[in-house]
């Protein structure tokens, strides 16, 4: 199938996914308000327990929460794909004369659109609690682009896992477990004080590379010295992680979807 046909089919599937989001306003509100709630809770409760001023911690926290929210693409991608499979929607879509890649692609792009819109309120709340963009406008634009690329990559991983799931309930439970991933990174706390093996695990977590890249591009914190390669070279490390996730999970998701 040609690239033009894929683009047309993908656009149609994108419209379907956006209608699906519009018809589930409660889910959208929950997913958009949760990061704001976490920002206020972590910023004012955890921030008071750390050895840094609260405003400084909140400035450090906002990029981490942005990346943690992007990583939730695994959960949403998994749950939506599992819904389609176990409610028979995927079987009906397979009978249509559309590209097999169009359906997961439409889901991934629709999730990206919703995420881009949902990022704005979190940024505004971050500004209201003391976070500032201290870098250049070009660097800040690059930070937002990198954030959305990471969300896109995580969504493909979620779609593949959702297509493998045995039930919606199993997908929901496994998706909820992804909440642990940001806890094993530098999204909420610096990793410099962690024990050796745990610090290594945290610094090779893709979330740590993207978080460090955003902090650097926004001008909120310098790149920490003595870190593992993805954190020591955060922009390059983030691009490598995103490229690997897409290169591995996008073909696997399309192949799995095409299989009855």
PDB file of N, CA and C in Angstrom, residues 160-236:
ATOM      1  N   UNK A 160       1.440  -2.217  21.592  1.00  0.00           N
ATOM      2  CA  UNK A 160       1.875  -3.604  21.401  1.00  0.00           C
ATOM      3  C   UNK A 160       1.513  -4.464  22.605  1.00  0.00           C
ATOM      4  N   UNK A 161       1.781  -3.968  23.801  1.00  0.00           N
ATOM      5  CA  UNK A 161       1.459  -4.737  25.001  1.00  0.00           C
ATOM      6  C   UNK A 161      -0.051  -4.932  25.152  1.00  0.00           C
ATOM      7  N   UNK A 162      -0.832  -3.910  24.771  1.00  0.00           N
ATOM      8  CA  UNK A 162      -2.279  -4.048  24.828  1.00  0.00           C
ATOM      9  C   UNK A 162      -2.802  -5.099  23.866  1.00  0.00           C
ATOM     10  N   UNK A 163      -2.198  -5.189  22.695  1.00  0.00           N
ATOM     11  CA  UNK A 163      -2.603  -6.202  21.718  1.00  0.00           C
ATOM     12  C   UNK A 163      -2.257  -7.609  22.194  1.00  0.00           C
ATOM     13  N   UNK A 164      -1.253  -7.711  23.057  1.00  0.00           N
ATOM     14  CA  UNK A 164      -0.870  -9.016  23.606  1.00  0.00           C
ATOM     15  C   UNK A 164      -1.702  -9.418  24.806  1.00  0.00           C
ATOM     16  N   UNK A 165      -2.402  -8.477  25.412  1.00  0.00           N
ATOM     17  CA  UNK A 165      -3.082  -8.732  26.685  1.00  0.00           C
ATOM     18  C   UNK A 165      -4.205  -9.754  26.520  1.00  0.00           C
ATOM     19  N   UNK A 166      -4.471 -10.468  27.604  1.00  0.00           N
ATOM     20  CA  UNK A 166      -5.504 -11.497  27.577  1.00  0.00           C
ATOM     21  C   UNK A 166      -6.890 -10.965  27.924  1.00  0.00           C
ATOM     22  N   UNK A 167      -6.953  -9.784  28.517  1.00  0.00           N
ATOM     23  CA  UNK A 167      -8.231  -9.183  28.872  1.00  0.00           C
ATOM     24  C   UNK A 167      -8.027  -7.704  29.134  1.00  0.00           C
ATOM     25  N   UNK A 168      -9.128  -6.949  29.164  1.00  0.00           N
ATOM     26  CA  UNK A 168      -9.044  -5.532  29.507  1.00  0.00           C
ATOM     27  C   UNK A 168      -8.544  -5.342  30.930  1.00  0.00           C
ATOM     28  N   UNK A 169      -9.011  -6.220  31.825  1.00  0.00           N
ATOM     29  CA  UNK A 169      -8.610  -6.101  33.225  1.00  0.00           C
ATOM     30  C   UNK A 169      -7.112  -6.311  33.387  1.00  0.00           C
ATOM     31  N   UNK A 170      -6.571  -7.296  32.663  1.00  0.00           N
ATOM     32  CA  UNK A 170      -5.130  -7.554  32.744  1.00  0.00           C
ATOM     33  C   UNK A 170      -4.338  -6.369  32.206  1.00  0.00           C
ATOM     34  N   UNK A 171      -4.838  -5.778  31.128  1.00  0.00           N
ATOM     35  CA  UNK A 171      -4.158  -4.611  30.560  1.00  0.00           C
ATOM     36  C   UNK A 171      -4.195  -3.439  31.528  1.00  0.00           C
ATOM     37  N   UNK A 172      -5.342  -3.251  32.191  1.00  0.00           N
ATOM     38  CA  UNK A 172      -5.445  -2.164  33.160  1.00  0.00           C
ATOM     39  C   UNK A 172      -4.508  -2.349  34.336  1.00  0.00           C
ATOM     40  N   UNK A 173      -4.402  -3.599  34.816  1.00  0.00           N
ATOM     41  CA  UNK A 173      -3.517  -3.869  35.957  1.00  0.00           C
ATOM     42  C   UNK A 173      -2.059  -3.698  35.578  1.00  0.00           C
ATOM     43  N   UNK A 174      -1.691  -4.220  34.416  1.00  0.00           N
ATOM     44  CA  UNK A 174      -0.305  -4.080  33.972  1.00  0.00           C
ATOM     45  C   UNK A 174       0.024  -2.619  33.666  1.00  0.00           C
ATOM     46  N   UNK A 175      -0.942  -1.914  33.077  1.00  0.00           N
ATOM     47  CA  UNK A 175      -0.721  -0.508  32.784  1.00  0.00           C
ATOM     48  C   UNK A 175      -0.522   0.316  34.042  1.00  0.00           C
ATOM     49  N   UNK A 176      -1.273  -0.008  35.085  1.00  0.00           N
ATOM     50  CA  UNK A 176      -1.120   0.717  36.345  1.00  0.00           C
ATOM     51  C   UNK A 176       0.259   0.506  36.952  1.00  0.00           C
ATOM     52  N   UNK A 177       0.865  -0.639  36.657  1.00  0.00           N
ATOM     53  CA  UNK A 177       2.192  -0.935  37.204  1.00  0.00           C
ATOM     54  C   UNK A 177       3.261  -0.016  36.621  1.00  0.00           C
ATOM     55  N   UNK A 178       2.979   0.610  35.487  1.00  0.00           N
ATOM     56  CA  UNK A 178       3.972   1.515  34.892  1.00  0.00           C
ATOM     57  C   UNK A 178       4.168   2.763  35.745  1.00  0.00           C
ATOM     58  N   UNK A 179       3.305   2.963  36.751  1.00  0.00           N
ATOM     59  CA  UNK A 179       3.490   4.090  37.669  1.00  0.00           C
ATOM     60  C   UNK A 179       4.835   4.015  38.388  1.00  0.00           C
ATOM     61  N   UNK A 180       5.377   2.788  38.482  1.00  0.00           N
ATOM     62  CA  UNK A 180       6.647   2.597  39.184  1.00  0.00           C
ATOM     63  C   UNK A 180       7.820   3.164  38.384  1.00  0.00           C
ATOM     64  N   UNK A 181       7.709   3.200  37.067  1.00  0.00           N
ATOM     65  CA  UNK A 181       8.843   3.586  36.225  1.00  0.00           C
ATOM     66  C   UNK A 181       9.418   4.961  36.586  1.00  0.00           C
ATOM     67  N   UNK A 182       8.601   6.014  36.747  1.00  0.00           N
ATOM     68  CA  UNK A 182       9.188   7.304  37.136  1.00  0.00           C
ATOM     69  C   UNK A 182       9.835   7.293  38.511  1.00  0.00           C
ATOM     70  N   UNK A 183       9.368   6.393  39.394  1.00  0.00           N
ATOM     71  CA  UNK A 183       9.966   6.319  40.726  1.00  0.00           C
ATOM     72  C   UNK A 183      11.390   5.790  40.673  1.00  0.00           C
ATOM     73  N   UNK A 184      11.713   5.028  39.625  1.00  0.00           N
ATOM     74  CA  UNK A 184      13.064   4.499  39.435  1.00  0.00           C
ATOM     75  C   UNK A 184      13.841   5.378  38.461  1.00  0.00           C
ATOM     76  N   UNK A 185      13.705   6.673  38.601  1.00  0.00           N
ATOM     77  CA  UNK A 185      14.376   7.624  37.717  1.00  0.00           C
ATOM     78  C   UNK A 185      14.678   8.884  38.506  1.00  0.00           C
ATOM     79  N   UNK A 186      15.130   9.903  37.799  1.00  0.00           N
ATOM     80  CA  UNK A 186      15.403  11.195  38.444  1.00  0.00           C
ATOM     81  C   UNK A 186      14.257  12.177  38.268  1.00  0.00           C
ATOM     82  N   UNK A 187      13.068  11.665  37.946  1.00  0.00           N
ATOM     83  CA  UNK A 187      11.935  12.551  37.694  1.00  0.00           C
ATOM     84  C   UNK A 187      11.530  13.320  38.945  1.00  0.00           C
ATOM     85  N   UNK A 188      11.605  12.674  40.102  1.00  0.00           N
ATOM     86  CA  UNK A 188      11.131  13.287  41.334  1.00  0.00           C
ATOM     87  C   UNK A 188      12.254  13.672  42.297  1.00  0.00           C
ATOM     88  N   UNK A 189      13.354  12.938  42.242  1.00  0.00           N
ATOM     89  CA  UNK A 189      14.482  13.238  43.135  1.00  0.00           C
ATOM     90  C   UNK A 189      15.786  13.083  42.363  1.00  0.00           C
ATOM     91  N   UNK A 190      16.842  13.800  42.750  1.00  0.00           N
ATOM     92  CA  UNK A 190      18.154  13.575  42.128  1.00  0.00           C
ATOM     93  C   UNK A 190      18.653  12.168  42.435  1.00  0.00           C
ATOM     94  N   UNK A 191      19.386  11.586  41.497  1.00  0.00           N
ATOM     95  CA  UNK A 191      19.860  10.209  41.681  1.00  0.00           C
ATOM     96  C   UNK A 191      21.245  10.151  42.312  1.00  0.00           C
ATOM     97  N   UNK A 192      21.865  11.297  42.548  1.00  0.00           N
ATOM     98  CA  UNK A 192      23.227  11.300  43.060  1.00  0.00           C
ATOM     99  C   UNK A 192      23.368  10.622  44.408  1.00  0.00           C
ATOM    100  N   UNK A 193      22.345  10.644  45.241  1.00  0.00           N
ATOM    101  CA  UNK A 193      22.438  10.049  46.568  1.00  0.00           C
ATOM    102  C   UNK A 193      21.992   8.608  46.630  1.00  0.00           C
ATOM    103  N   UNK A 194      21.617   8.011  45.513  1.00  0.00           N
ATOM    104  CA  UNK A 194      21.154   6.627  45.523  1.00  0.00           C
ATOM    105  C   UNK A 194      22.332   5.663  45.622  1.00  0.00           C
ATOM    106  N   UNK A 195      22.118   4.459  46.186  1.00  0.00           N
ATOM    107  CA  UNK A 195      23.176   3.441  46.196  1.00  0.00           C
ATOM    108  C   UNK A 195      23.600   3.084  44.780  1.00  0.00           C
ATOM    109  N   UNK A 196      24.820   2.582  44.623  1.00  0.00           N
ATOM    110  CA  UNK A 196      25.405   2.334  43.306  1.00  0.00           C
ATOM    111  C   UNK A 196      24.528   1.606  42.304  1.00  0.00           C
ATOM    112  N   UNK A 197      24.088   0.366  42.585  1.00  0.00           N
ATOM    113  CA  UNK A 197      23.277  -0.371  41.600  1.00  0.00           C
ATOM    114  C   UNK A 197      21.954   0.327  41.290  1.00  0.00           C
ATOM    115  N   UNK A 198      21.317   0.899  42.304  1.00  0.00           N
ATOM    116  CA  UNK A 198      20.042   1.573  42.091  1.00  0.00           C
ATOM    117  C   UNK A 198      20.238   2.849  41.266  1.00  0.00           C
ATOM    118  N   UNK A 199      21.347   3.548  41.513  1.00  0.00           N
ATOM    119  CA  UNK A 199      21.630   4.745  40.718  1.00  0.00           C
ATOM    120  C   UNK A 199      21.866   4.369  39.256  1.00  0.00           C
ATOM    121  N   UNK A 200      22.602   3.292  39.031  1.00  0.00           N
ATOM    122  CA  UNK A 200      22.842   2.849  37.650  1.00  0.00           C
ATOM    123  C   UNK A 200      21.532   2.512  36.954  1.00  0.00           C
ATOM    124  N   UNK A 201      20.657   1.783  37.657  1.00  0.00           N
ATOM    125  CA  UNK A 201      19.349   1.435  37.090  1.00  0.00           C
ATOM    126  C   UNK A 201      18.557   2.690  36.772  1.00  0.00           C
ATOM    127  N   UNK A 202      18.553   3.663  37.679  1.00  0.00           N
ATOM    128  CA  UNK A 202      17.788   4.891  37.472  1.00  0.00           C
ATOM    129  C   UNK A 202      18.335   5.693  36.302  1.00  0.00           C
ATOM    130  N   UNK A 203      19.665   5.754  36.164  1.00  0.00           N
ATOM    131  CA  UNK A 203      20.240   6.584  35.108  1.00  0.00           C
ATOM    132  C   UNK A 203      20.115   5.950  33.731  1.00  0.00           C
ATOM    133  N   UNK A 204      19.940   4.624  33.670  1.00  0.00           N
ATOM    134  CA  UNK A 204      19.694   3.984  32.385  1.00  0.00           C
ATOM    135  C   UNK A 204      18.205   3.848  32.079  1.00  0.00           C
ATOM    136  N   UNK A 205      17.375   4.356  32.965  1.00  0.00           N
ATOM    137  CA  UNK A 205      15.943   4.453  32.696  1.00  0.00           C
ATOM    138  C   UNK A 205      15.726   5.567  31.665  1.00  0.00           C
ATOM    139  N   UNK A 206      15.026   5.294  30.573  1.00  0.00           N
ATOM    140  CA  UNK A 206      14.814   6.349  29.562  1.00  0.00           C
ATOM    141  C   UNK A 206      14.209   7.622  30.135  1.00  0.00           C
ATOM    142  N   UNK A 207      13.393   7.486  31.172  1.00  0.00           N
ATOM    143  CA  UNK A 207      12.765   8.660  31.776  1.00  0.00           C
ATOM    144  C   UNK A 207      13.818   9.616  32.319  1.00  0.00           C
ATOM    145  N   UNK A 208      14.913   9.082  32.866  1.00  0.00           N
ATOM    146  CA  UNK A 208      15.958   9.932  33.417  1.00  0.00           C
ATOM    147  C   UNK A 208      16.635  10.752  32.329  1.00  0.00           C
ATOM    148  N   UNK A 209      16.896  10.135  31.182  1.00  0.00           N
ATOM    149  CA  UNK A 209      17.537  10.866  30.089  1.00  0.00           C
ATOM    150  C   UNK A 209      16.648  11.995  29.590  1.00  0.00           C
ATOM    151  N   UNK A 210      15.363  11.706  29.394  1.00  0.00           N
ATOM    152  CA  UNK A 210      14.457  12.732  28.879  1.00  0.00           C
ATOM    153  C   UNK A 210      14.243  13.837  29.913  1.00  0.00           C
ATOM    154  N   UNK A 211      14.139  13.454  31.182  1.00  0.00           N
ATOM    155  CA  UNK A 211      13.974  14.456  32.243  1.00  0.00           C
ATOM    156  C   UNK A 211      15.183  15.382  32.301  1.00  0.00           C
ATOM    157  N   UNK A 212      16.383  14.814  32.253  1.00  0.00           N
ATOM    158  CA  UNK A 212      17.597  15.633  32.279  1.00  0.00           C
ATOM    159  C   UNK A 212      17.665  16.541  31.059  1.00  0.00           C
ATOM    160  N   UNK A 213      17.249  16.022  29.900  1.00  0.00           N
ATOM    161  CA  UNK A 213      17.249  16.833  28.685  1.00  0.00           C
ATOM    162  C   UNK A 213      16.309  18.021  28.821  1.00  0.00           C
ATOM    163  N   UNK A 214      15.116  17.794  29.371  1.00  0.00           N
ATOM    164  CA  UNK A 214      14.160  18.893  29.537  1.00  0.00           C
ATOM    165  C   UNK A 214      14.675  19.921  30.538  1.00  0.00           C
ATOM    166  N   UNK A 215      15.240  19.467  31.636  1.00  0.00           N
ATOM    167  CA  UNK A 215      15.786  20.413  32.612  1.00  0.00           C
ATOM    168  C   UNK A 215      16.900  21.253  31.999  1.00  0.00           C
ATOM    169  N   UNK A 216      17.715  20.621  31.173  1.00  0.00           N
ATOM    170  CA  UNK A 216      18.806  21.347  30.526  1.00  0.00           C
ATOM    171  C   UNK A 216      18.275  22.335  29.488  1.00  0.00           C
ATOM    172  N   UNK A 217      17.337  21.894  28.658  1.00  0.00           N
ATOM    173  CA  UNK A 217      16.810  22.758  27.601  1.00  0.00           C
ATOM    174  C   UNK A 217      15.969  23.895  28.160  1.00  0.00           C
ATOM    175  N   UNK A 218      15.225  23.629  29.229  1.00  0.00           N
ATOM    176  CA  UNK A 218      14.456  24.697  29.871  1.00  0.00           C
ATOM    177  C   UNK A 218      15.341  25.613  30.720  1.00  0.00           C
ATOM    178  N   UNK A 219      16.587  25.207  30.948  1.00  0.00           N
ATOM    179  CA  UNK A 219      17.493  26.010  31.757  1.00  0.00           C
ATOM    180  C   UNK A 219      17.256  25.891  33.243  1.00  0.00           C
ATOM    181  N   UNK A 220      16.619  24.787  33.678  1.00  0.00           N
ATOM    182  CA  UNK A 220      16.283  24.629  35.095  1.00  0.00           C
ATOM    183  C   UNK A 220      17.409  24.026  35.920  1.00  0.00           C
ATOM    184  N   UNK A 221      18.248  23.192  35.305  1.00  0.00           N
ATOM    185  CA  UNK A 221      19.330  22.546  36.048  1.00  0.00           C
ATOM    186  C   UNK A 221      20.390  22.079  35.058  1.00  0.00           C
ATOM    187  N   UNK A 222      21.666  22.161  35.430  1.00  0.00           N
ATOM    188  CA  UNK A 222      22.726  21.672  34.540  1.00  0.00           C
ATOM    189  C   UNK A 222      22.746  20.155  34.499  1.00  0.00           C
ATOM    190  N   UNK A 223      23.402  19.610  33.497  1.00  0.00           N
ATOM    191  CA  UNK A 223      23.553  18.158  33.397  1.00  0.00           C
ATOM    192  C   UNK A 223      24.478  17.693  34.513  1.00  0.00           C
ATOM    193  N   UNK A 224      24.049  16.730  35.354  1.00  0.00           N
ATOM    194  CA  UNK A 224      24.892  16.273  36.466  1.00  0.00           C
ATOM    195  C   UNK A 224      26.160  15.587  35.977  1.00  0.00           C
ATOM    196  N   UNK A 225      27.265  15.872  36.635  1.00  0.00           N
ATOM    197  CA  UNK A 225      28.546  15.266  36.263  1.00  0.00           C
ATOM    198  C   UNK A 225      28.634  13.839  36.798  1.00  0.00           C
ATOM    199  N   UNK A 226      29.415  13.024  36.115  1.00  0.00           N
ATOM    200  CA  UNK A 226      29.649  11.661  36.581  1.00  0.00           C
ATOM    201  C   UNK A 226      28.490  10.721  36.404  1.00  0.00           C
ATOM    202  N   UNK A 227      27.578  11.025  35.503  1.00  0.00           N
ATOM    203  CA  UNK A 227      26.400  10.178  35.295  1.00  0.00           C
ATOM    204  C   UNK A 227      26.643   9.180  34.174  1.00  0.00           C
ATOM    205  N   UNK A 228      25.745   8.222  34.053  1.00  0.00           N
ATOM    206  CA  UNK A 228      25.793   7.276  32.940  1.00  0.00           C
ATOM    207  C   UNK A 228      25.589   8.018  31.620  1.00  0.00           C
ATOM    208  N   UNK A 229      25.974   7.383  30.515  1.00  0.00           N
ATOM    209  CA  UNK A 229      25.994   8.071  29.225  1.00  0.00           C
ATOM    210  C   UNK A 229      24.656   8.713  28.858  1.00  0.00           C
ATOM    211  N   UNK A 230      23.502   8.040  28.999  1.00  0.00           N
ATOM    212  CA  UNK A 230      22.247   8.693  28.578  1.00  0.00           C
ATOM    213  C   UNK A 230      21.940   9.967  29.347  1.00  0.00           C
ATOM    214  N   UNK A 231      22.354  10.041  30.613  1.00  0.00           N
ATOM    215  CA  UNK A 231      22.103  11.238  31.418  1.00  0.00           C
ATOM    216  C   UNK A 231      23.198  12.274  31.194  1.00  0.00           C
ATOM    217  N   UNK A 232      24.436  11.821  30.974  1.00  0.00           N
ATOM    218  CA  UNK A 232      25.533  12.749  30.707  1.00  0.00           C
ATOM    219  C   UNK A 232      25.381  13.435  29.352  1.00  0.00           C
ATOM    220  N   UNK A 233      24.701  12.773  28.400  1.00  0.00           N
ATOM    221  CA  UNK A 233      24.417  13.334  27.078  1.00  0.00           C
ATOM    222  C   UNK A 233      22.909  13.228  26.860  1.00  0.00           C
ATOM    223  N   UNK A 234      22.128  14.037  27.576  1.00  0.00           N
ATOM    224  CA  UNK A 234      20.683  13.770  27.677  1.00  0.00           C
ATOM    225  C   UNK A 234      19.908  13.902  26.378  1.00  0.00           C
ATOM    226  N   UNK A 235      20.229  14.891  25.555  1.00  0.00           N
ATOM    227  CA  UNK A 235      19.464  15.043  24.309  1.00  0.00           C
ATOM    228  C   UNK A 235      19.745  13.866  23.379  1.00  0.00           C
ATOM    229  N   UNK A 236      21.024  13.554  23.199  1.00  0.00           N
ATOM    230  CA  UNK A 236      21.371  12.416  22.350  1.00  0.00           C
ATOM    231  C   UNK A 236      20.823  11.118  22.941  1.00  0.00           C
TER     232      UNK A 236
END
